[in-house]
Structures are given as structure tokens and as C-alpha cells.
Amino acid sequence: MKMTLAKALNAGLRRAMEDDPKVVLMGEDIGRLGGVFRITDGLQKDFGEARVVDTPLAESGIVGTAVGLALRGYRPVVEIQFDGFVYPAYDQIVSQVAKFHYRSGGRVAMPMVVRIPFGGGIGAVEHHSESPEAQFAHTPGLKVVACSDPLDAYWMIQQAIAHPDPVIFLEPKRLYHSTKAEVDVDAAPAPLFESRVVRAGTDVTVLAYGPTVKTALTAAEAAAGEGKSLEVIDLRTLSPLDMAPVFESVRRTGRAVVVHEAQVNLGLGAEVAARVAEQCFHSLEAPVLRVGGFDTPYPPARAEEFFLPDLDRVLDAVDRSLAW
Amino acid sequence: MTEFLTPSPSHPDMVQLLNPEGERVSHPDYEFSPDRPEDEAVRGFYRDMVLTRRLDVEATALQRHGELGLWAQLLGQEAAQIGAARALAPQDFVFPTYREHGVAWCRDVDPMQLLGLFRGTDQGGWDPAEHNFGLYTIVIGAQTLHATGYAMGVQMDGLVGTGDPTRDTAVVAHFGDGASSQGDVNEAMVFAATYNAPVVFFCQNNQWAISEPVDQMVKVPLYKRAQGFGFPGVRVDGNDVLATYEVMKAALKRAHEGGGPTMIEAFTYRMGAHTTTDDPTRYRVSDEVEAWKLKDPIARVEAYLRRGGGASSSFFSKVEAEADELGERLRAGIHALPEPDPVALFDNVYSELPPELREQRDGYAAYHASFDLEGASR
């Protein structure tokens, strides 16, 4: 069945709730409205108000009470309405959610998913287009993943919910309704914490996740027309990073370009570049290049096209890499 | 204007059943009615308070001797904690701050495990599920949300209003007057009211948030805040173990029966420092401390028991001997606490080690072992 990313996530949540009665969804407007992006559409109608909980408007409250539910044996799945609204819950996420298992010497599990629609490109007002992934990937105890296509999203959300550790689940909001693909609900899923090659190539390895996977694939298509072969890897898992396929690829191509929407300074690309440099030093033909948001706050909507890495900026970086 | 901050013992808004002179007083809404013979119950409270105080005194001394990195003192708050904890049903669950040593005592957490946290050999060595007592929480007020969420879970489990006192379950969120300013505490109260969660917010108003007096942040009596959230608030004399026990029992009963949240403000005083790094003489006057000494929570129970013949002098010497024994055990045990294994740093970050972390661990283990080998060959 062909599904949008949004529909695939909805179907994945539904299946997770059917499979495990301890799964409870919580968030602002997720019940009757079905969430501002409609990801939880129809779930409250079918599972009731006790399992799809419309909460007061208080992000720390949502995550903090979810901690209590997890301690009681539930598997809370929390929706943060927009990336820029996660900061009021930041303390609960990094100081409580991330550390419970460690602090308790492994006695307490914290099986929680925090879903965050992230990234820009939808023409929104401020605080609605941010990419906070590095802040969570920098926190030991959290796992951070980003989906980029419907089939993957359908399985990843279920795997994240079933996983015993807390998972920050990033959903590229500009792909919610613009990406449609076949979702085989019977197919065996890829492991949650592995990156994967989504397009094979030989000249440059392009690394992306979430919304920039589509950008990278479009760039690869355009580059092919110019006789350049780009290998595109969807990192999928940002913490822990799964670098083995990246190293294997870079050893072949000798070149790597990392693409993300987040600000470049201390962003995930910096970590990826450092690890590639450590492990593939002798194979590299060029320094690892980064294409990302500028080190500015996210700009007003009518300027976001200048901020977001697009096909041309990716191709420019590919050319610079090849020019070494 | 700030009369509410220093209510007199007979203040109409403050529940008291045993006054500082050790005399029983009555209150229209609360009556001391323990679940065992009265004198036996009071003797039990007395013993708990004396042993908890000894734990506190010994731990403070151990910190002064460099054996603990830090200690959060509870001196003066024994009645608030023992009264609150002894009212609990076994199945109730408690979310503490980092000062609930008396509650931990009543929940049978080995005091050595509290010392482990402050010595830095672990981050809280007890199993919350075994004691129905959560880990100490350092970030101010964060645990009140955990308590509320846990209480929401209790409710989803159908464990309120069953009519079976061995099943009906309540949750207690401890916090202090300082924490009442935190967003999390206020959000916890919003959630608790919204979902009618079986949670008791137990605020020990000990008058000082480190160096900041309560009147710097509180402009109406704390217990009155509950009304704004839509549930009852009660102020109790936190230095009166009988009253605290009864007020807590009533709040727990309300939660057990499905009546929802209650806030209790236990009006008390932190006689010591905020923690052992703090110097209270820099910010408060000795007159205040002296005045509160006259309201000592243990002295009034002792006076009551002695005057009324509720306990013999051999009882007091027995408790004293028990306290000495506890002190001895803590002093002897401190060096027996196991030092952390360096390689164990990597344990329990996740349910299993991710490959990168495994590499870090194995690399560090080998590095660490190389020093041992050098040592062995010398």
C-alpha cells in the first residue's frame, strides 16, 4: 500500500499500540485533533483517552509525567509539537530520561520515545523549523534516530517503541505529506540502529539523514547527468552512529560530504568528519566537507531557502571535494 | 503582612496535635488515631526520629572527616518525614528529594546506601521497586512530575478506589519550599489535577532555600496554592509527628479512594545547613535558630512520653543504645563501601553497549590493565 510518511507513522503507532497494551501516547492536541500534523489521527477514537492522552500545554510536564509512567511499567510515546518547543522539556530529557538507567545501576528501565517533528522548509514562523539533534546526540543515555522514508518510518517507530532505552525520534516534517512510497507491512524491517546505503556510487560518499536524504538523492540524480557517481548513505541512527558502512564507502570513494540542516558548528557533521578522518585517513583524497545550516538562528520563512542546504550547495561541495 | 510565615502554635490554619511543650492539643478535623496502641505508636515515632537524627549527625561528622563529599542535613525535619512516611501503606510509592533520610529509613533503605550516594561510590544503591522509594533527585522539583506520572499509571492500573486497602495505591512527591517556585512543580500540580492522579504533594517548608528565605519567593501561604490548581491544601505543624502522621494519612486515604491529589505544607525548620558546603551563619540570625530549638520535634515527643508515662526510662536508654550502635555501624561501614570499578563506568548507559562505547570500554580496560601489569612487574 502506498503511504505518505505521515500515514506510515500513524500506521506504525497503531500497530505498536495493538501489539503492546502498555504503549501510551501523550502530547498536546494528539487526541481529538490527531496532532497538528495528524500523525496520531484516529488513534484516540480507537484506543480511548487513557491510551492517547491529550495533555495540558506543558512540555516538561509531558516528558516528566511520561518518566513516571515508564517507572510504573508503561511505554510512553510522547509527541513534542515542534522542534523549537522541546527546550522547556530539555532538563527532563537530558537530566532524567537519559540518566535513569545509569543512575539506578541498571535497575530501572526507561523505555520511552520522544517524537519530535524537526527541520525546516514548511514556511513556518520562528521556533517551528529547528534541528536540535546534536543536543540530544551529545547526551549519553539517549538514542537518537531520524526517519526519511515511509517504509522505514513505519518500522522504525515500532522498533523505537519496543526498544528498552529512551529514543529521540526525529520526524522530518517537510517530508510528512510530500513523500509517498510503498509500505509493505509484512516485510522484514531493517535494524533500527544501522545506517544504510540508499544509492550506490563510486566517486563521492554523501551522508545525510532525515530531510536531507531526499536532497542528497536529488543531488545524486543531477550529478549522474554530469557523469559523477554519488553514493548516498542515510545515517538513520545519529546516536549511536553506525559508521561501518560509512567507512566502507569512503574507503572506496575517497571522498565524503555530510549534509544536514542543523548549524554546522559542532553539529553532527563535525563528529562524522572526525571519525572518518580517524578511520579512513589513508583513503581520503579530500577533506570531509560539511554542508549545513549557517551558524545563525533559523531565519524567517521567506529566507529559509538560503539557510537550508539545497541541491546546488550539495553539488558545489561535491565539486569542491572532487577538485582536490 | 508576613504573619503567615511565622504562625503561632495555635494558628487556626495549622494542624497541631502535640505542642512544643509535649502536650496533646485538639483539632476539629484531625484526631490522633494510629493503627496500633497509641503509646506504642508514639514510641515507634520517637525511635524512628532519634535514629534518623543519629544518622544525620553521623553523616555530617563523616563529611567533616572527609569521608563523604557532601551531606544534605535533615536536622529539625525528623517529625515531618517520619510522620509522613509512617502513614504510608506498603504499596504506596515515594519520590524523594535528596534530604528524605527519615523517609528512606521508614522504607527500609539501608542508611549505608544513602552514604554511598554522598560518598560517590554509586548514584543511589537501592532498588526503587524493592522499597517503593525512588532514587534521590538532585534537580529541584523534577521528581514531582515523575510522581504524578507514576500516579497516573497507578490509576490506569485500576489501583484506586477498589475499596481494598491492601491494593489501593497512592504516590507521594516530596519537595521543599524552594522547589515550589519551579515550573516542574507547578506543571506536576496541573497534571495531577487534570487527571485526578492519586498523588500527595508533600512540601517540607523548612523556611530556607539555601540562603533565600521563603518570603522572598512566597507571597501567600504555600498550602493555599493547591486551591489554585483545584485540590485541597493543608498546613501542618511539621515539627509535630502526630499531626503530620494524621494529615498525611487523610491525604493518602483521599488518594486511595480516588479523590485525587492533596498538597500538604509541613511547616518546619532546617536547623542545620542546606548541605555541608553551606554556612547558614552568613544569612540567618541566631535568634531565629534559637526560637526553633524550642520547637524541637523529638524533645516534645520525649516530654509527652515521660510526662504521661508512655515510656519507661529503660525505653529511652534502649533507643539511645540503638542509636550508638547505628553510629558505630555507619562509621565502620563507610570504608567497606566498594570503590567503583573503572571499567564499570560504561555499564548501564544503555540496555546494552553500543559498538562505539564497547570500543571505548575495551580500550580503557586494556589501558587501565597496562598500569596493573607495570605495577606487578616492579
XYZ file of C-alpha atoms in Angstrom, chain A:
324
model
C 0.000 0.000 0.000
C 1.323 3.465 -0.906
C 1.559 5.750 2.080
C 2.837 9.181 2.926
C 5.444 9.428 5.671
C 2.721 10.802 7.962
C 0.376 7.928 7.241
C 3.168 5.388 7.666
C 3.984 6.786 11.102
C 0.311 6.684 12.004
C 0.091 3.057 10.891
C 3.264 2.226 12.802
C 1.925 3.806 16.001
C -1.344 1.962 15.578
C 0.397 -1.374 15.203
C 2.641 -0.708 18.204
C -0.439 0.050 20.303
C -2.155 -3.104 19.116
C 0.910 -5.209 19.876
C 1.530 -3.881 23.395
C -1.217 -2.634 25.711
C 1.406 -0.783 27.767
C 2.074 1.674 24.927
C 0.561 5.049 25.813
C 0.693 8.157 23.626
C 0.891 11.598 25.234
C 1.060 15.095 23.864
C -0.656 18.336 23.096
C -3.588 18.053 20.693
C -2.834 14.432 19.767
C -6.290 13.134 20.682
C -9.340 14.693 19.079
C -7.293 16.737 16.636
C -4.932 13.881 15.800
C -1.911 16.126 16.313
C -1.089 19.296 14.418
C 0.446 17.130 11.681
C -2.290 14.445 12.082
C 0.268 11.762 12.893
C -1.991 10.374 15.638
C -5.155 10.770 13.588
C -7.917 8.417 14.684
C -5.891 6.738 17.408
C -7.774 8.224 20.348
C -11.067 7.226 18.747
C -9.898 3.615 18.539
C -7.761 3.261 21.672
C -9.501 5.643 24.058
C -8.495 8.652 26.088
C -6.459 6.633 28.558
C -4.031 5.449 25.869
C -3.971 8.534 23.672
C -3.705 11.278 26.229
C -4.377 14.894 25.356
C -2.158 16.745 27.803
C -2.022 20.231 29.249
C 0.252 22.581 27.364
C 3.446 21.958 29.285
C 6.371 20.204 27.645
C 8.339 19.489 30.798
C 5.126 18.161 32.300
C 4.540 15.860 29.352
C 8.016 14.350 29.434
C 8.274 14.335 33.245
C 4.981 12.519 33.745
C 5.993 10.112 30.990
C 9.065 9.303 33.104
C 6.714 8.370 35.938
C 4.613 6.224 33.623
C 7.713 4.439 32.383
C 8.728 3.804 36.001
C 5.292 2.282 36.503
C 5.836 -0.136 33.605
C 4.244 1.731 30.725
C 5.887 2.565 27.402
C 5.075 6.220 26.856
C 5.397 7.753 23.410
C 5.494 11.499 23.744
C 4.827 13.974 20.958
C 6.568 17.330 21.077
C 4.556 19.559 18.807
C 7.505 21.302 17.147
C 11.291 21.046 17.470
C 11.629 24.534 18.946
C 9.243 23.642 21.778
C 11.360 20.809 23.105
C 13.588 23.102 25.136
C 11.201 23.515 28.082
C 11.438 19.708 28.374
C 15.185 19.675 27.855
C 16.002 19.208 31.524
C 13.647 16.273 31.898
C 15.069 14.670 28.743
C 18.781 15.102 29.370
C 18.877 15.003 33.179
C 16.124 12.498 33.912
C 15.136 10.391 30.902
C 18.722 9.921 29.733
C 20.197 9.065 33.112
C 17.689 6.932 34.979
C 19.099 3.627 33.791
C 22.647 4.662 34.651
C 21.833 6.267 37.998
C 19.869 3.240 39.072
C 22.755 0.909 38.260
C 20.628 -0.688 35.570
C 17.726 -1.463 37.916
C 15.318 0.915 36.223
C 14.487 0.891 32.527
C 13.292 3.995 30.717
C 11.564 2.699 27.573
C 10.310 5.997 26.230
C 10.052 7.557 22.804
C 10.083 11.322 22.347
C 8.790 12.126 18.864
C 9.945 15.457 17.507
C 8.859 16.836 14.120
C 12.086 18.562 13.106
C 13.665 20.712 10.441
C 12.507 23.496 8.188
C 11.153 24.061 4.749
C 7.480 24.462 5.599
C 7.338 28.237 5.729
C 6.651 28.371 9.445
C 7.219 31.139 11.959
C 10.177 31.085 14.348
C 10.787 28.089 16.669
C 8.994 25.773 14.205
C 11.922 24.741 11.990
C 14.856 23.788 14.165
C 17.234 20.849 14.141
C 18.187 20.108 17.759
C 19.568 16.616 17.135
C 23.147 17.323 18.194
C 21.966 18.451 21.614
C 20.440 15.034 22.212
C 23.101 13.020 20.408
C 25.602 14.659 22.770
C 23.772 13.215 25.775
C 24.810 9.726 26.877
C 21.821 7.552 27.655
C 19.686 8.774 24.795
C 19.407 7.143 21.420
C 18.593 9.424 18.521
C 17.197 8.320 15.185
C 15.752 10.122 12.160
C 13.483 8.596 9.569
C 13.403 9.693 5.952
C 11.015 7.472 4.034
C 7.605 5.905 4.665
C 8.555 2.232 4.728
C 11.445 2.908 7.050
C 9.351 5.188 9.259
C 6.639 2.559 9.629
C 9.091 0.096 11.106
C 11.424 2.482 12.889
C 8.683 3.913 15.086
C 7.614 0.429 16.147
C 11.193 -0.605 16.837
C 11.834 2.574 18.815
C 8.771 1.911 20.957
C 9.780 -1.708 21.580
C 13.366 -0.709 22.421
C 14.300 -0.713 26.127
C 16.257 2.573 26.024
C 14.852 6.084 25.543
C 14.763 7.101 21.904
C 14.550 10.611 20.489
C 12.631 10.005 17.288
C 13.085 12.752 14.725
C 10.495 13.127 12.004
C 11.330 15.361 9.027
C 8.200 17.455 8.968
C 8.594 18.732 5.427
C 8.514 15.140 4.186
C 5.376 14.181 6.174
C 2.977 14.770 3.323
C 5.338 15.233 0.382
C 6.883 11.771 0.367
C 4.874 8.753 -0.638
C 6.097 5.190 -1.049
C 5.040 1.588 -0.954
C 4.883 0.267 2.598
C 4.945 -3.484 2.889
C 3.695 -4.164 6.399
C 4.810 -7.780 6.169
C 8.363 -7.157 5.008
C 11.193 -7.763 7.432
C 12.420 -4.411 8.788
C 15.995 -3.141 8.765
C 17.624 -2.952 12.214
C 16.871 0.331 13.994
C 20.419 1.377 14.776
C 22.071 0.873 11.418
C 22.820 3.288 8.630
C 22.235 2.136 5.077
C 23.304 2.870 1.548
C 20.287 4.255 -0.296
C 22.045 4.853 -3.598
C 25.244 3.173 -4.721
C 28.000 5.224 -6.317
C 31.750 5.378 -6.784
C 33.008 8.982 -6.765
C 31.850 10.725 -3.588
C 30.042 9.454 -0.466
C 27.216 11.768 0.550
C 25.965 11.314 4.120
C 22.538 12.565 5.109
C 19.631 11.888 7.463
C 16.003 12.930 7.810
C 15.012 15.691 5.403
C 18.383 15.924 3.690
C 18.267 12.336 2.419
C 15.830 13.446 -0.247
C 18.056 16.437 -1.064
C 21.085 14.177 -1.359
C 19.252 11.739 -3.610
C 18.109 14.573 -5.873
C 21.688 15.845 -5.991
C 22.944 12.367 -6.868
C 20.442 12.181 -9.704
C 21.581 15.547 -11.040
C 25.249 14.631 -10.646
C 24.688 11.421 -12.587
C 23.604 13.583 -15.508
C 27.037 15.210 -15.349
C 28.776 11.848 -15.220
C 29.515 11.886 -11.460
C 28.554 8.903 -9.378
C 27.457 9.726 -5.820
C 26.908 7.119 -3.135
C 24.219 8.270 -0.699
C 24.050 6.903 2.844
C 21.086 7.534 5.114
C 22.639 7.581 8.571
C 19.236 6.852 10.216
C 20.812 6.482 13.642
C 22.524 9.604 14.989
C 23.316 8.166 18.401
C 24.794 5.655 18.363
C 26.229 6.441 14.947
C 26.633 3.388 12.734
C 29.847 4.243 10.941
C 30.875 0.859 9.496
C 29.007 1.324 6.180
C 30.327 4.893 6.036
C 33.937 3.807 6.476
C 33.500 1.056 3.910
C 32.073 3.539 1.423
C 34.652 6.274 1.993
C 37.488 3.780 1.637
C 36.117 3.117 -1.854
C 35.269 6.663 -2.916
C 37.982 8.532 -1.012
C 35.605 11.450 -0.554
C 32.823 12.354 1.838
C 30.293 15.170 2.107
C 27.991 15.374 5.129
C 24.666 17.154 4.680
C 22.346 18.300 7.457
C 20.027 21.194 8.143
C 21.385 21.913 11.598
C 24.030 24.572 12.131
C 27.435 23.272 11.085
C 29.403 24.385 14.143
C 29.589 21.364 16.488
C 26.832 19.711 14.501
C 26.603 16.014 13.773
C 28.707 16.533 10.632
C 31.655 17.501 12.818
C 31.516 14.163 14.604
C 31.115 12.235 11.370
C 34.029 14.102 9.779
C 36.259 13.450 12.784
C 35.510 9.750 12.811
C 36.043 9.424 9.056
C 39.355 11.247 9.425
C 40.419 8.883 12.234
C 39.450 5.704 10.454
C 39.887 6.455 6.739
C 42.821 8.862 6.793
C 44.871 6.963 4.259
C 41.935 6.505 1.893
C 40.894 10.138 1.802
C 41.514 12.110 -1.371
C 39.933 15.266 0.076
C 38.952 16.596 3.498
C 35.483 15.649 4.651
C 33.226 18.559 3.741
C 30.122 19.693 5.556
C 27.015 21.268 4.095
C 24.515 22.540 6.614
C 22.596 25.417 8.065
C 24.638 28.519 8.751
C 25.678 29.335 12.303
C 22.777 31.710 12.700
C 19.381 31.261 14.277
C 16.888 29.780 11.863
C 15.824 32.685 9.620
C 12.352 33.967 8.799
C 10.411 31.758 6.428
C 10.948 33.782 3.293
C 14.702 33.439 3.773
C 14.829 29.770 4.702
C 15.736 28.691 1.173
C 19.062 30.482 1.704
C 19.648 28.709 5.005
C 18.704 25.155 4.088
C 21.188 23.009 2.198
C 19.762 22.502 -1.268
C 20.739 20.523 -4.304
C 23.106 23.232 -5.572
C 25.002 23.534 -2.298
C 25.403 19.766 -2.146
C 26.647 19.672 -5.747
C 29.016 22.556 -5.035
C 30.513 20.626 -2.140
C 30.804 17.534 -4.323
C 32.680 19.582 -6.901
C 34.988 21.048 -4.260
C 35.701 17.561 -2.963
C 36.439 16.264 -6.440
C 38.698 19.248 -7.163
C 41.246 18.150 -4.516
